[in-house]
JSON list of C-alpha atoms in Angstrom, two decimals:
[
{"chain": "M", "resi": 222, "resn": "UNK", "atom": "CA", "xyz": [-2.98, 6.85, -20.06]},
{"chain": "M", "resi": 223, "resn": "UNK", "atom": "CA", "xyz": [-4.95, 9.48, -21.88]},
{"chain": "M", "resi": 224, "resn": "UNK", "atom": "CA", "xyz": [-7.35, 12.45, -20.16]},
{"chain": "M", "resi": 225, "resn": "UNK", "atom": "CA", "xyz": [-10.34, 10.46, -19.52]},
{"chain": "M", "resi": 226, "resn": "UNK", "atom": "CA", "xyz": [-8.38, 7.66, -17.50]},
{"chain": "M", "resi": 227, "resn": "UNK", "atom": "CA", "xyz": [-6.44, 10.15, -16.01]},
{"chain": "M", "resi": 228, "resn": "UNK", "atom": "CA", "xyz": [-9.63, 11.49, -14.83]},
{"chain": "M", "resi": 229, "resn": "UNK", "atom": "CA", "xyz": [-10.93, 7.74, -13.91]},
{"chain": "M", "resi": 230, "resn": "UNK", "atom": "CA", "xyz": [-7.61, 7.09, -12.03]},
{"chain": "M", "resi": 231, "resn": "UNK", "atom": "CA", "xyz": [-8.28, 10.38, -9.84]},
{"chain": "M", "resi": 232, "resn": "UNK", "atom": "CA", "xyz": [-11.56, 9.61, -8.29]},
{"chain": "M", "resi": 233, "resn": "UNK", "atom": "CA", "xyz": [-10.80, 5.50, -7.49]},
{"chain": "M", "resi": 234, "resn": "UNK", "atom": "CA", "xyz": [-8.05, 7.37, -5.82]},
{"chain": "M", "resi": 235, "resn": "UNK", "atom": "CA", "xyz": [-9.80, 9.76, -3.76]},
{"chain": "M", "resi": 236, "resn": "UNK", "atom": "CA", "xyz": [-12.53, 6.94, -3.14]},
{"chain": "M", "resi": 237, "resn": "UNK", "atom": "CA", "xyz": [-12.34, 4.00, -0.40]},
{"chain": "M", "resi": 238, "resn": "UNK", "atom": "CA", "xyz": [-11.79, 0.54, -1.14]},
{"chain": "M", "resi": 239, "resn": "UNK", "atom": "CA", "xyz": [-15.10, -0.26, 0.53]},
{"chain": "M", "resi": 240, "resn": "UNK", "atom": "CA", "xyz": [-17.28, 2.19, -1.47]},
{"chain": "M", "resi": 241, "resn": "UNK", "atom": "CA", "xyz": [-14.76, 0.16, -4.70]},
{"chain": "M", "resi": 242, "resn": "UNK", "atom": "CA", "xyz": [-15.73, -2.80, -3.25]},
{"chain": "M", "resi": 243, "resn": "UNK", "atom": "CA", "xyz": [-19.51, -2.48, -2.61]},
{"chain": "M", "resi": 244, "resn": "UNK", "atom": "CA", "xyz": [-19.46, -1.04, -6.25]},
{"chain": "M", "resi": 245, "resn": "UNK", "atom": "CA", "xyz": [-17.98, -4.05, -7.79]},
{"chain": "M", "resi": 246, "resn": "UNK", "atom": "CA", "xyz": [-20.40, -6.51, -5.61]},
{"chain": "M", "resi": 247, "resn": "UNK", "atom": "CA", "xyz": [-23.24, -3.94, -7.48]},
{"chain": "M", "resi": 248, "resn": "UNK", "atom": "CA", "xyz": [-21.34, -4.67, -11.02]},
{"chain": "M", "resi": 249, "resn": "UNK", "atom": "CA", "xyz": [-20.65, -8.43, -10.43]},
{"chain": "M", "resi": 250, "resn": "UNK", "atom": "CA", "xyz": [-17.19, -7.85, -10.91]},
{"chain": "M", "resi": 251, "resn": "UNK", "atom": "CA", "xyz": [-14.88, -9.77, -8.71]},
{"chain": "M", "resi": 252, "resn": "UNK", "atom": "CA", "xyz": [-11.85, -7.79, -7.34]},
{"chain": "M", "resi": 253, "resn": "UNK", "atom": "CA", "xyz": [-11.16, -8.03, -4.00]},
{"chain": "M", "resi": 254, "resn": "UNK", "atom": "CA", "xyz": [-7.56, -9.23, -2.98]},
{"chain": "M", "resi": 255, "resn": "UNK", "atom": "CA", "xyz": [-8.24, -11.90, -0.11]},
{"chain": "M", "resi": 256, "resn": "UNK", "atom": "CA", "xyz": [-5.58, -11.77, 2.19]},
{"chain": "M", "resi": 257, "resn": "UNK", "atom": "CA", "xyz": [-3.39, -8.98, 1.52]},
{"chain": "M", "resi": 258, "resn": "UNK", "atom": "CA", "xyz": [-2.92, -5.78, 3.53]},
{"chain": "M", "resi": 259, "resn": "UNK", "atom": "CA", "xyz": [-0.82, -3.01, 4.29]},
{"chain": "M", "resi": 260, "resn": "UNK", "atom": "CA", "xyz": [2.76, -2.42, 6.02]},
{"chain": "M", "resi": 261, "resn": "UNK", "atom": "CA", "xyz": [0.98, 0.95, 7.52]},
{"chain": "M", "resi": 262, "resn": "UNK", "atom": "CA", "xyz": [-2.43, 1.44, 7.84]},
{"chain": "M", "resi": 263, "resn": "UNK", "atom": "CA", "xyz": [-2.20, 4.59, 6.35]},
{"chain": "M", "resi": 264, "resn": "UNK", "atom": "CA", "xyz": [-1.12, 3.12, 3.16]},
{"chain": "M", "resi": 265, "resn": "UNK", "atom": "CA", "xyz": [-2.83, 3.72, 0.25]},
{"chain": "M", "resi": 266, "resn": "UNK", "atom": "CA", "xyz": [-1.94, 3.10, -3.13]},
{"chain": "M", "resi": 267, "resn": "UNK", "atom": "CA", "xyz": [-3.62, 3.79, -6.69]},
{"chain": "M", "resi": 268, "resn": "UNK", "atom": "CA", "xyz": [-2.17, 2.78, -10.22]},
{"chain": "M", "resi": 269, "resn": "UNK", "atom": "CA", "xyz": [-2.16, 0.55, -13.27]},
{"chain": "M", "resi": 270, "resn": "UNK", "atom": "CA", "xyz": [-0.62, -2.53, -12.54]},
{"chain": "M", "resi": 271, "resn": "UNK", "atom": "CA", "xyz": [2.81, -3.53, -13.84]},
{"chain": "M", "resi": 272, "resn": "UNK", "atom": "CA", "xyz": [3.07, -7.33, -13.17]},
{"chain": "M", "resi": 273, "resn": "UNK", "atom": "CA", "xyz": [5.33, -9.72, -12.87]},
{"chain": "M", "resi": 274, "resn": "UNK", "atom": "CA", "xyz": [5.37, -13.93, -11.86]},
{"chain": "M", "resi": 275, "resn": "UNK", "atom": "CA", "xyz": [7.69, -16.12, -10.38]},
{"chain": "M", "resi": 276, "resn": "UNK", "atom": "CA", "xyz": [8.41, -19.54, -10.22]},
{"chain": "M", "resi": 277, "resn": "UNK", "atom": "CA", "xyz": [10.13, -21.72, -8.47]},
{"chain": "M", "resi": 278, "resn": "UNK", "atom": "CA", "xyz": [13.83, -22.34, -9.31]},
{"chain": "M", "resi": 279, "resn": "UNK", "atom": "CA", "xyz": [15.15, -24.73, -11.80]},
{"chain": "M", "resi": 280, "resn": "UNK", "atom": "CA", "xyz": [18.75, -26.18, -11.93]},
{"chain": "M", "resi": 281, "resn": "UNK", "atom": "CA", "xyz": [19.76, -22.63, -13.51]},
{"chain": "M", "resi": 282, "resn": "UNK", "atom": "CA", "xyz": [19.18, -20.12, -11.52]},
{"chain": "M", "resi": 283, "resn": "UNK", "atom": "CA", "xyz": [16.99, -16.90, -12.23]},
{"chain": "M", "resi": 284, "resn": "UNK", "atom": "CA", "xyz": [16.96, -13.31, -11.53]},
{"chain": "M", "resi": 285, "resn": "UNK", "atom": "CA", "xyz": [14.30, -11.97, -9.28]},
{"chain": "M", "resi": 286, "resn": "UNK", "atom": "CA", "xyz": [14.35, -8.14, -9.14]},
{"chain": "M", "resi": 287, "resn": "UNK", "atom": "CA", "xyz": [16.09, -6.57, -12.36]},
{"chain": "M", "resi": 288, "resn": "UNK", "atom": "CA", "xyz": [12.42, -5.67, -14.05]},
{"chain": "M", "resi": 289, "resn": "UNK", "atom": "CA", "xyz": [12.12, -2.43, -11.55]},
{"chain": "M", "resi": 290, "resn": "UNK", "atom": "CA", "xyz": [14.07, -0.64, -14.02]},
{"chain": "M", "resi": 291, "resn": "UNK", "atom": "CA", "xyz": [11.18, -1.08, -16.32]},
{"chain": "M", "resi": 292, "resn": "UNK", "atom": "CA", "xyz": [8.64, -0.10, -14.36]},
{"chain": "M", "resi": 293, "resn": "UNK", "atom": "CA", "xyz": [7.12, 3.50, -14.96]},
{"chain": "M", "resi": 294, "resn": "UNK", "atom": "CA", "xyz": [6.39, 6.28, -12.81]},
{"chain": "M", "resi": 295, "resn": "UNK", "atom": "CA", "xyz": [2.97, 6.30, -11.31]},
{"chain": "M", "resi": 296, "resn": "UNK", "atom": "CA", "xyz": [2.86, 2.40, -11.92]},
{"chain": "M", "resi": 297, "resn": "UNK", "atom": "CA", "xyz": [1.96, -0.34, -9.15]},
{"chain": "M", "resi": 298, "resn": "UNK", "atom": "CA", "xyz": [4.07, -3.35, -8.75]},
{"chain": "M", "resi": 299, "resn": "UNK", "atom": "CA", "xyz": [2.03, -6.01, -8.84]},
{"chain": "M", "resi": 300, "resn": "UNK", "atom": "CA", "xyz": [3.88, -9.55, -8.09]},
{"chain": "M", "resi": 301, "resn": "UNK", "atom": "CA", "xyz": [2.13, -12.65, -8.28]},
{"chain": "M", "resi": 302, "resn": "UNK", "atom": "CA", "xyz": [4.71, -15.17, -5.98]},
{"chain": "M", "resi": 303, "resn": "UNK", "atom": "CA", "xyz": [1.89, -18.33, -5.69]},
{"chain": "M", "resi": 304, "resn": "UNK", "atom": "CA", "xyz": [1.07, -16.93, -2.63]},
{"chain": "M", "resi": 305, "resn": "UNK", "atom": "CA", "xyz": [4.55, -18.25, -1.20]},
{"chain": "M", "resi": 306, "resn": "UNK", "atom": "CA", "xyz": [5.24, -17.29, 2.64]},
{"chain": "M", "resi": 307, "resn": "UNK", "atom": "CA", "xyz": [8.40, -18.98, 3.15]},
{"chain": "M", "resi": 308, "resn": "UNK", "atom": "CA", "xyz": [10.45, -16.91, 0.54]},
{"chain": "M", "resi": 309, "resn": "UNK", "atom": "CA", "xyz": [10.28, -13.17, 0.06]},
{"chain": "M", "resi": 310, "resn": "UNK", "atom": "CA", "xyz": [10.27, -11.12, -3.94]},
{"chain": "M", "resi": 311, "resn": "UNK", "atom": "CA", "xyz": [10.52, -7.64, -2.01]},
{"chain": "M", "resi": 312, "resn": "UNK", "atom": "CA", "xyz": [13.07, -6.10, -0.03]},
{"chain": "M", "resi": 313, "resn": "UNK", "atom": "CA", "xyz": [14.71, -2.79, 0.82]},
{"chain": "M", "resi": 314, "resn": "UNK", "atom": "CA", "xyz": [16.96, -2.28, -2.37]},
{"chain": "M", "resi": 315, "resn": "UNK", "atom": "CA", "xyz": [13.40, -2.86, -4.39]},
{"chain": "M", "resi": 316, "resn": "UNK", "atom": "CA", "xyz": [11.73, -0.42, -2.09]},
{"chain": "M", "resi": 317, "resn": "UNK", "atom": "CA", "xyz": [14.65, 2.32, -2.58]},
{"chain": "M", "resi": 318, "resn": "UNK", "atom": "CA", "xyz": [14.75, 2.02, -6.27]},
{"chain": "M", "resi": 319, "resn": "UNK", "atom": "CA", "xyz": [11.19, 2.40, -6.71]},
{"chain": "M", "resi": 320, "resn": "UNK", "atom": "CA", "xyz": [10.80, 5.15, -4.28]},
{"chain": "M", "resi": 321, "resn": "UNK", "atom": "CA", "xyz": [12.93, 6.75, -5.91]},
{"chain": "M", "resi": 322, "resn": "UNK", "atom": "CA", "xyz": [11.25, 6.10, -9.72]},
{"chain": "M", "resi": 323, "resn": "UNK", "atom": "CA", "xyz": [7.67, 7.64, -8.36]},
{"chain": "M", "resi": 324, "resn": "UNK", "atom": "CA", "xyz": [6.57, 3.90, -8.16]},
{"chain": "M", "resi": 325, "resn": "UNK", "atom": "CA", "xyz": [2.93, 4.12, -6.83]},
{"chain": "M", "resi": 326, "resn": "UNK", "atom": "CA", "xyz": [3.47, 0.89, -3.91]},
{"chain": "M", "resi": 327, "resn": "UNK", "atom": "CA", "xyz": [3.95, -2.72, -4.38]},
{"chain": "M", "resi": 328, "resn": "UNK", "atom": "CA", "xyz": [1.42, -5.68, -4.03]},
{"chain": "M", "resi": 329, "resn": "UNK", "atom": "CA", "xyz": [1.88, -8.94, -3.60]},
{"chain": "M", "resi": 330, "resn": "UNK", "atom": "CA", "xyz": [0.81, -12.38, -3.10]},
{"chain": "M", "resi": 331, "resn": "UNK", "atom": "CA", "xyz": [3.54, -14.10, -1.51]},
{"chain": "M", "resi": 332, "resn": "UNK", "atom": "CA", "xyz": [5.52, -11.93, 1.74]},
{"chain": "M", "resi": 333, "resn": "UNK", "atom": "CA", "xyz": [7.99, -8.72, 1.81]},
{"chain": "M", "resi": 334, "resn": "UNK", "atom": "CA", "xyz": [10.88, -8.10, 3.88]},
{"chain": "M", "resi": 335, "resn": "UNK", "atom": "CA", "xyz": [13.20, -5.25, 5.22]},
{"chain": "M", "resi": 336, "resn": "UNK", "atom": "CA", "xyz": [9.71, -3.74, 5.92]},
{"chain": "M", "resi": 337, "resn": "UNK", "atom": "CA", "xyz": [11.06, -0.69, 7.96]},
{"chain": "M", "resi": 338, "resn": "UNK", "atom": "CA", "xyz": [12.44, 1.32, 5.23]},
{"chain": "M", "resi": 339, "resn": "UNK", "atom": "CA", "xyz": [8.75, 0.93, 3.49]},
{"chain": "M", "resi": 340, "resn": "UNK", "atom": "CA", "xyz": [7.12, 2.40, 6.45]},
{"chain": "M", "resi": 341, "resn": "UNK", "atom": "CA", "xyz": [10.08, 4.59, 7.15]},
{"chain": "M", "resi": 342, "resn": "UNK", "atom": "CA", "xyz": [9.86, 6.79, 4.14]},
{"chain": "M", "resi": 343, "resn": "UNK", "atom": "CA", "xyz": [5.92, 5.56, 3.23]},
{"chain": "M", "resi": 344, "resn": "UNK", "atom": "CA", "xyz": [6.15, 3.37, 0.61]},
{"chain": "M", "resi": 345, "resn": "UNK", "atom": "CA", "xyz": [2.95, 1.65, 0.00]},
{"chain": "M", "resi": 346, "resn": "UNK", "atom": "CA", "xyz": [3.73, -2.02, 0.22]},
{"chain": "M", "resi": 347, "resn": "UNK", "atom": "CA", "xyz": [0.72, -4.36, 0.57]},
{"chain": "M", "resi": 348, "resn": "UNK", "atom": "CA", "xyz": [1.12, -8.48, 1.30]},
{"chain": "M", "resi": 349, "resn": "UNK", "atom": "CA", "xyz": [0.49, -11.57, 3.19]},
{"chain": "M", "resi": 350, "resn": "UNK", "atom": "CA", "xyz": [2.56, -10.66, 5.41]},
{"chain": "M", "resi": 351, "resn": "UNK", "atom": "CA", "xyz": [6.70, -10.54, 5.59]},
{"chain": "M", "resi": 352, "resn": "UNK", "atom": "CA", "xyz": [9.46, -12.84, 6.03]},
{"chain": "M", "resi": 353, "resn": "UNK", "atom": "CA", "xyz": [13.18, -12.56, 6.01]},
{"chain": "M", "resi": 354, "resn": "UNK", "atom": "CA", "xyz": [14.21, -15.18, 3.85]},
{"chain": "M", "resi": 355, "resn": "UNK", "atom": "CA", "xyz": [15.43, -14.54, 0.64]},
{"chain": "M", "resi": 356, "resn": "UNK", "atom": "CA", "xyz": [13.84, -15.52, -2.77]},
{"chain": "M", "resi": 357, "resn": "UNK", "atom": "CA", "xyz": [16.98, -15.86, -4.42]},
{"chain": "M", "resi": 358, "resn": "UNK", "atom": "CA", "xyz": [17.73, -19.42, -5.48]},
{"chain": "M", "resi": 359, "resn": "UNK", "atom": "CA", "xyz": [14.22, -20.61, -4.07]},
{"chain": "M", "resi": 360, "resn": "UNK", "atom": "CA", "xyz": [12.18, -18.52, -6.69]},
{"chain": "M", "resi": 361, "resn": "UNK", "atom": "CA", "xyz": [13.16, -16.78, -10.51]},
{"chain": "M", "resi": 362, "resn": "UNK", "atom": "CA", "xyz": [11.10, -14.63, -13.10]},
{"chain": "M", "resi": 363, "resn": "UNK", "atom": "CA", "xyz": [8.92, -16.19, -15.14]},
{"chain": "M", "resi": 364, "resn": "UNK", "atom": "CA", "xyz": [7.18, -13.49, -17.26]},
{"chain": "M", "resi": 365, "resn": "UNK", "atom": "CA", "xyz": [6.76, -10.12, -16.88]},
{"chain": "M", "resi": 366, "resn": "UNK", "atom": "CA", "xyz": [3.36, -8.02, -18.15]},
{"chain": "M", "resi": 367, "resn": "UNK", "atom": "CA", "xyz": [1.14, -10.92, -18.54]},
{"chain": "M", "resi": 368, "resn": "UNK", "atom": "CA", "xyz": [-2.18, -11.29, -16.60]},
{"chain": "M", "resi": 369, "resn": "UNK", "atom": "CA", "xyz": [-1.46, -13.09, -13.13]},
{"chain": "M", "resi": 370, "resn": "UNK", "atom": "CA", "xyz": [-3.56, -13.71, -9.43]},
{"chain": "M", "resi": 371, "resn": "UNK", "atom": "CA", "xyz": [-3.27, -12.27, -6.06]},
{"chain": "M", "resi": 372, "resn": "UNK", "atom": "CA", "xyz": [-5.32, -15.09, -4.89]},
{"chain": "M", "resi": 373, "resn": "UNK", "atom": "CA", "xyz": [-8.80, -15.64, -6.50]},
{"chain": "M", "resi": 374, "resn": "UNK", "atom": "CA", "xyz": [-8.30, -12.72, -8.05]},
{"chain": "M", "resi": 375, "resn": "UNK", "atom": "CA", "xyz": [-6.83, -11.87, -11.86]},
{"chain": "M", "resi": 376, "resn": "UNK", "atom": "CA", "xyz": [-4.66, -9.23, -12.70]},
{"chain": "M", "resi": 377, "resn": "UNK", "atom": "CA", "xyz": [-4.23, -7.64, -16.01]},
{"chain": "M", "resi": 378, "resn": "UNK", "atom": "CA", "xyz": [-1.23, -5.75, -17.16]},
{"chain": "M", "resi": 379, "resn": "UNK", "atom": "CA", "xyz": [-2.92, -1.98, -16.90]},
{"chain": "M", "resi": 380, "resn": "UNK", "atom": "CA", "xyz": [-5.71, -2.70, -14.55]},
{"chain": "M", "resi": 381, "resn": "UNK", "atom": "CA", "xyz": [-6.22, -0.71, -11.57]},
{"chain": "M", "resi": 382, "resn": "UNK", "atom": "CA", "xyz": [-5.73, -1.39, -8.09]},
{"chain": "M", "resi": 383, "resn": "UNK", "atom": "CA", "xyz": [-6.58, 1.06, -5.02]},
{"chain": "M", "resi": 384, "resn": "UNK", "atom": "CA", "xyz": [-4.90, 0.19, -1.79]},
{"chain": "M", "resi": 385, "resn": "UNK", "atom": "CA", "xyz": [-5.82, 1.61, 1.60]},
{"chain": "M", "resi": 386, "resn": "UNK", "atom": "CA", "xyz": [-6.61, 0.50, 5.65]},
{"chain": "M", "resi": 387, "resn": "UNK", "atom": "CA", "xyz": [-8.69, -1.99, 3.96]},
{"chain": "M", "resi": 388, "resn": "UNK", "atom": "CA", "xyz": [-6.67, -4.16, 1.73]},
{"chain": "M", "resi": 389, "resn": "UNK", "atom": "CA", "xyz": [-6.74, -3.96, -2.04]},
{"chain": "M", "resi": 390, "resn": "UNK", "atom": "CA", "xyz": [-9.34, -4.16, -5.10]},
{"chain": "M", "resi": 391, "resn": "UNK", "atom": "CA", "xyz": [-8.41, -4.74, -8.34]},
{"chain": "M", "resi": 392, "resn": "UNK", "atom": "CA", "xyz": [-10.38, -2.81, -10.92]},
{"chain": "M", "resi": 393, "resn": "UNK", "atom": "CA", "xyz": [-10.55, -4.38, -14.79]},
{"chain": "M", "resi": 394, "resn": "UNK", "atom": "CA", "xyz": [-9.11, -1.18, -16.67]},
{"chain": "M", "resi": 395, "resn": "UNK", "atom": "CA", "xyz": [-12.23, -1.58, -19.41]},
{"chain": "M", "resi": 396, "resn": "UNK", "atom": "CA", "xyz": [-14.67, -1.31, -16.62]},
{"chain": "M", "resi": 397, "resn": "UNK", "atom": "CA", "xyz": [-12.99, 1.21, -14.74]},
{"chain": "M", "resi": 398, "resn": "UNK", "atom": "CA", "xyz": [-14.96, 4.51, -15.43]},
{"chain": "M", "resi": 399, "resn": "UNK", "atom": "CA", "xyz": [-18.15, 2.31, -14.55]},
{"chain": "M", "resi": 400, "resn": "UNK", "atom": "CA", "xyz": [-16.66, 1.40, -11.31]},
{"chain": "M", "resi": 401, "resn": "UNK", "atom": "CA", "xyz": [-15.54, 4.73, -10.46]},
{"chain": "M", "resi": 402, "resn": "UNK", "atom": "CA", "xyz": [-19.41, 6.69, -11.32]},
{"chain": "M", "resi": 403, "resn": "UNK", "atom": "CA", "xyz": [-21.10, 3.63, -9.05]},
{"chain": "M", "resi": 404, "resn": "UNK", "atom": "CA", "xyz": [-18.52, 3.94, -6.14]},
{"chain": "M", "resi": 405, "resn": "UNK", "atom": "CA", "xyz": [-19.21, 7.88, -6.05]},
{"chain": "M", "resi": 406, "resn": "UNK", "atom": "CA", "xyz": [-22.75, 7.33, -6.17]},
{"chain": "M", "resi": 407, "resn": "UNK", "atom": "CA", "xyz": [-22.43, 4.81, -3.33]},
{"chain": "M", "resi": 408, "resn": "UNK", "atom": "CA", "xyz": [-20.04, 7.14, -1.28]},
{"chain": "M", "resi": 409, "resn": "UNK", "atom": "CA", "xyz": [-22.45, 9.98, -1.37]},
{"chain": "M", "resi": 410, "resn": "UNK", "atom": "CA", "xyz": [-25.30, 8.25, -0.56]},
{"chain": "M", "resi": 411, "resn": "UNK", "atom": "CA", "xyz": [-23.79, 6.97, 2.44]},
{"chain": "M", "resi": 412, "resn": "UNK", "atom": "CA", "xyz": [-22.52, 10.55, 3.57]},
{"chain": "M", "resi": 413, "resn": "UNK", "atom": "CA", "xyz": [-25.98, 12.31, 3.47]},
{"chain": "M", "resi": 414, "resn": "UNK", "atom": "CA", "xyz": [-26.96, 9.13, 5.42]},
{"chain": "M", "resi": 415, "resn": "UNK", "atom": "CA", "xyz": [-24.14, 9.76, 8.04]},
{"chain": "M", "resi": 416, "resn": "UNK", "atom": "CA", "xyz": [-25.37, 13.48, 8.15]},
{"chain": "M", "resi": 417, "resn": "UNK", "atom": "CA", "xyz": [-28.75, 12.58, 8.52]},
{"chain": "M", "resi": 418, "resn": "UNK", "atom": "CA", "xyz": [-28.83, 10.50, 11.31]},
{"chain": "M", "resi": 419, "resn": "UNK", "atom": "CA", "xyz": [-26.37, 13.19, 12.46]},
{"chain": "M", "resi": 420, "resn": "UNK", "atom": "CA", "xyz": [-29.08, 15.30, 11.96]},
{"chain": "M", "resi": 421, "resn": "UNK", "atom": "CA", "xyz": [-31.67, 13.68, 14.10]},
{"chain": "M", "resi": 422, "resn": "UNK", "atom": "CA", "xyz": [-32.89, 11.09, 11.56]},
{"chain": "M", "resi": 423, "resn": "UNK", "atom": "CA", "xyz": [-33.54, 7.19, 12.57]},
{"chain": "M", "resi": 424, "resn": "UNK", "atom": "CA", "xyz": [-31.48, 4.86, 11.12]},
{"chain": "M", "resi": 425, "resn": "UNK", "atom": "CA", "xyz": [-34.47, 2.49, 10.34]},
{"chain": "M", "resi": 426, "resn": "UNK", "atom": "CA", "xyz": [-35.59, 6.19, 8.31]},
{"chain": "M", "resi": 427, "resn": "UNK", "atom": "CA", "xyz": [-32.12, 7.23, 6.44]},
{"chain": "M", "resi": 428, "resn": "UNK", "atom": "CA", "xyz": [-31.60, 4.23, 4.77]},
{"chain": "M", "resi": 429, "resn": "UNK", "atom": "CA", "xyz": [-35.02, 3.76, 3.28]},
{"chain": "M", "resi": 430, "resn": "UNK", "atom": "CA", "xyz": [-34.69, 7.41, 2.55]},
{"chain": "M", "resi": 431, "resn": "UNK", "atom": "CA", "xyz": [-31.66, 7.01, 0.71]},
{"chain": "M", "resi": 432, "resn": "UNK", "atom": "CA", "xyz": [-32.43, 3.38, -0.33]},
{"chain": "M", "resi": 433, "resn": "UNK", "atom": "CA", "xyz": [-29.37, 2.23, 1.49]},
{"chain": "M", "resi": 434, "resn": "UNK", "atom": "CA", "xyz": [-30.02, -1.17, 0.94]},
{"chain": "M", "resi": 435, "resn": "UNK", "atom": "CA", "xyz": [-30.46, -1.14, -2.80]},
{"chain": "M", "resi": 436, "resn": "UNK", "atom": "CA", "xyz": [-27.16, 0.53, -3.07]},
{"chain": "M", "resi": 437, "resn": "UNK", "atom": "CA", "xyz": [-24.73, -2.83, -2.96]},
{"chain": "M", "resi": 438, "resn": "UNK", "atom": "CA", "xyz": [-27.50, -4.70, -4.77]},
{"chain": "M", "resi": 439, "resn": "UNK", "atom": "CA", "xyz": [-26.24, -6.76, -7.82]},
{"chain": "M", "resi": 440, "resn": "UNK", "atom": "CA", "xyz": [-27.47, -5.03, -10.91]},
{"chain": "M", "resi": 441, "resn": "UNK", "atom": "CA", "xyz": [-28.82, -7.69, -13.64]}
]
């Protein structure tokens, strides 16, 4: 990534997903991961995505975890299992390699397992939920670094996605820097509203002061 996404990547990551989110709703961009949250609460994540999708097996068997050696430092795993709960495409040995790589967390839509290493050393893992049963034999690769869904929404090879208590948006990499200067705008807005009703100010007063409602509102 060059300077100016470097930059980008920065402030999503010092934003909140809701500030994110309300600035996507504002862009008409969808990007908000249904259904997934994290191990910890505490967990937040920020990255390009690295993705990968599975399938279900055929009479030859497929591998299921051999592309983490690919993945790059600063990168967020981003695995696109159908939405599968009955069969996990994360476990510990996944978590331990990657933590160890600098991987920026793991998303998924499908179900993790071994989850108390991830919280154990704070690995940002974020999912459906988790599962012990295996993957292997029950799901294989398909294709790795080709766009995929966590749910409704697409993912791109290289677009972002910010993780915290919240769950997960997914920000389109060529839209990013637009995301990022609306989401600060909305943030700060909303702060000098906290401090002013802090301050003594009515609710009813701070937002039409600082046009609270007009902040979320679709631009055309």
């Amino acid at each position: 990534m060059d300077t100016l996404d470097e930059g980008v990547l920065t402030e999503l990551g010092e934003l909140p997903c809701s500030a994110i989110s309300d600035a996507m709703d504002k862009l008409g961009i969808e990007g908000q991961a249904i259904g997934l949250k994290p191990l910890e609460p505490g967990f937040r994540l920020v990255g390009p995505a690295f993705t990968c999708k599975y399938e279900p097996c055929g009479v030859v068997k497929g591998t299921v975890g051999d592309y983490i050696d690919d993945v790059p430092a600063g990168a967020v795993v981003v695995l696109d299992n159908a939405g599968r709960e009955d069969c996990t495409v994360w476990g510990d040995i996944l978590t331990a390699v990657a933590h160890r790589k600098g991987v920026a967390g793991t998303v998924i839509n499908g179900v993790c397992r071994d989850t108390s290493l991830a919280r154990s050393i704070g690995y940002p893992v974020f999912s459906k939920g988790h599962f012990m049963r295996t993957g292997k034999e029950r799901v294989q690769m398909d294709a790795v670094q080709v766009p995929i869904s966590l749910g409704e929404v697409r993912v791109n090879p290289g677009d972002i996605l910010v993780g915290d208590g919240d769950g997960i948006v997914v920000v389109p990499q060529d839209q990013a820097a637009e995301v990022a200067a609306a989401a600060r705008e909305i943030e700060d807005a909303e702060n000098q509203l906290r401090a002013a009703v802090e301050g003594g100010l009515s609710l009813r007063e701070a937002r039409t002061k600082f046009k609270y409602h007009a902040l979320q509102t679709k631009v055309d």
